[in-house]
Amino acid sequence: SGHEGWVQALAYSPDGMIIATGSRDFTVRLWRVCDGACQRILRGHVCSVYALAYSPDGTTFATGSRDSTVRIWRASDGTHLRTLDNHESWVYAVAYSPDSSTIATASGDRTVMLWRADSLLQKKKTRSMQPQSVLKDSAGADEGEEREQRVDQLQQEVEKLQARLKLSA
C-alpha cells in the first residue's frame, strides 16, 4: 500500500531498480520499479521526510526530515545505520559526492554540513558524530537577490570542498 501522507522526496537507486520515497507520514518506502510493489517501509523519523539521496555506489542512502535529523540506511536491506542530529532546524536537502565519500546536508538553520561517509559507517559508534565541515550563512536577514547570491556562494564552496576531498583521496 502507499504512503498515508504527501510524498515529498524521491530518488532512484543508482541501478534504476528501486525508487525510494519519503513522506509526511514520517516513513520512507522502497518500491520495485518493474512492478510498483512496495518492498520495505522504513520507520525512524518522527516528522515529515523532506530529502532523500542514494550514494552513487548504491550501498547507502540518506534521508532528511523536519525532525532536524539525517538518517543513513543500508540500501540492500533498509537497515538503519546512523542518525545525525547536529542540525538545529529541518533538513531540506541531502546529497552524496560523486565518489560516495562525503554526504552534504542542508538545513533551515542556514548551514550545510559535510560528513565523511566512511566515518559514519564505522562499527564503533561514538556518542555524537561531528561534521568535517560546516558552511554557515551568517548574512542575517537577506532578501531576494542577496539571498540567491549567498546560496550560490555556499554551493560553490561545497563544490570546492568536494574537489579538494577528491584530490586528497
XYZ file of C-alpha atoms in Angstrom:
169
model
C 0.000 0.000 0.000
C 1.041 3.610 -0.471
C 2.005 6.435 1.829
C -0.586 7.891 4.170
C 0.705 11.443 3.608
C 2.077 13.552 0.802
C 5.198 12.217 -0.897
C 7.802 14.960 -0.537
C 11.040 13.291 -1.622
C 12.102 10.581 -4.021
C 15.217 9.119 -5.546
C 16.103 6.311 -7.929
C 18.676 3.779 -6.801
C 21.814 4.003 -8.977
C 20.911 0.736 -10.737
C 17.410 2.044 -11.510
C 15.698 -0.939 -9.904
C 14.267 0.817 -6.822
C 12.622 4.170 -6.144
C 12.757 5.387 -2.557
C 10.094 7.855 -1.404
C 9.819 9.992 1.719
C 6.537 11.319 3.058
C 4.609 13.427 5.524
C 3.649 10.100 7.134
C 7.227 10.020 8.579
C 8.175 6.909 6.548
C 10.489 6.025 3.715
C 9.260 3.378 1.300
C 11.275 1.363 -1.184
C 9.404 0.491 -4.394
C 10.380 -2.005 -7.071
C 10.339 -0.146 -10.415
C 9.447 -3.164 -12.577
C 6.042 -3.734 -10.957
C 5.475 -0.916 -8.433
C 5.494 -3.244 -5.436
C 6.463 -1.760 -2.076
C 9.466 -3.755 -0.855
C 10.047 -2.104 2.524
C 8.641 0.533 4.837
C 11.356 2.244 6.889
C 10.452 3.996 10.118
C 12.509 6.155 12.426
C 11.888 9.798 11.604
C 9.377 11.474 13.901
C 8.332 14.156 11.386
C 7.936 14.537 7.622
C 10.741 13.285 5.360
C 11.821 16.127 3.053
C 15.026 14.876 1.462
C 16.391 11.619 0.103
C 19.537 10.657 -1.799
C 21.284 7.428 -2.764
C 25.047 7.132 -2.675
C 26.432 6.808 -6.211
C 27.940 3.422 -5.295
C 24.458 2.256 -4.270
C 25.443 0.963 -0.826
C 23.591 3.521 1.310
C 21.027 6.261 1.152
C 20.335 9.249 3.383
C 17.070 10.866 4.436
C 16.488 14.324 5.892
C 13.478 15.304 7.956
C 11.520 18.037 9.636
C 12.682 16.378 12.864
C 16.116 18.016 12.200
C 17.836 14.660 11.697
C 19.520 12.828 8.877
C 19.281 9.053 8.877
C 21.677 6.811 6.965
C 20.318 3.465 5.732
C 21.869 0.384 4.117
C 20.375 0.214 0.629
C 20.414 -3.567 0.302
C 18.079 -4.273 3.224
C 16.910 -0.944 4.676
C 18.834 -1.321 7.928
C 19.232 1.953 9.828
C 22.965 2.630 10.216
C 23.295 6.064 11.825
C 21.348 9.151 12.862
C 22.945 12.595 12.540
C 21.327 15.107 14.863
C 23.617 18.133 14.591
C 21.228 20.406 12.686
C 19.084 22.847 14.653
C 16.215 23.005 12.152
C 14.501 20.991 9.429
C 16.776 19.171 6.989
C 15.709 20.083 3.458
C 18.443 18.527 1.348
C 20.929 15.660 1.358
C 23.460 14.780 -1.326
C 26.409 12.448 -1.791
C 29.647 13.403 -3.504
C 30.230 11.641 -6.846
C 32.676 9.185 -5.221
C 30.281 8.439 -2.294
C 32.896 9.609 0.227
C 31.047 12.674 1.511
C 27.462 13.407 2.479
C 26.248 17.020 2.404
C 23.206 18.026 4.474
C 21.401 21.377 4.314
C 19.003 22.782 6.873
C 16.716 25.630 7.784
C 19.353 26.510 10.391
C 21.253 28.085 7.459
C 24.033 25.517 7.471
C 25.429 22.968 5.070
C 27.280 20.190 6.865
C 29.735 17.847 5.163
C 30.234 14.357 6.595
C 32.866 11.729 5.788
C 30.737 8.739 4.832
C 33.336 6.164 5.893
C 33.440 7.520 9.467
C 29.638 7.390 9.649
C 29.617 3.713 8.747
C 32.248 2.503 11.213
C 31.050 -0.150 13.639
C 32.265 1.848 16.633
C 29.530 4.401 17.208
C 30.524 7.476 19.159
C 28.014 9.334 21.226
C 27.825 12.336 18.892
C 29.166 12.488 15.363
C 30.566 15.814 14.206
C 30.629 17.024 10.613
C 34.001 17.507 8.965
C 32.916 20.973 7.742
C 30.101 23.410 8.439
C 29.252 26.162 5.999
C 27.063 28.732 7.745
C 25.168 31.566 6.146
C 25.652 34.377 8.634
C 24.481 37.206 6.371
C 21.439 37.986 8.515
C 18.010 38.584 7.010
C 18.929 38.659 3.315
C 16.195 39.326 0.795
C 15.693 38.323 -2.852
C 18.828 38.596 -4.969
C 21.204 38.837 -1.997
C 19.870 35.519 -0.640
C 20.267 33.853 -4.060
C 23.849 35.101 -4.295
C 24.645 33.684 -0.857
C 23.125 30.298 -1.777
C 25.236 30.310 -4.964
C 28.326 31.086 -2.873
C 27.564 28.207 -0.492
C 27.055 25.829 -3.409
C 30.402 26.912 -4.873
C 32.092 26.318 -1.506
C 30.583 22.820 -1.321
C 31.864 22.071 -4.837
C 35.353 23.349 -3.937
C 35.438 21.203 -0.787
C 34.281 18.156 -2.742
C 37.001 18.762 -5.347
C 39.633 19.063 -2.585
C 38.411 15.851 -0.990
C 38.641 14.093 -4.327
C 42.215 15.308 -4.853
C 43.307 14.197 -1.397
C 41.810 10.717 -1.746
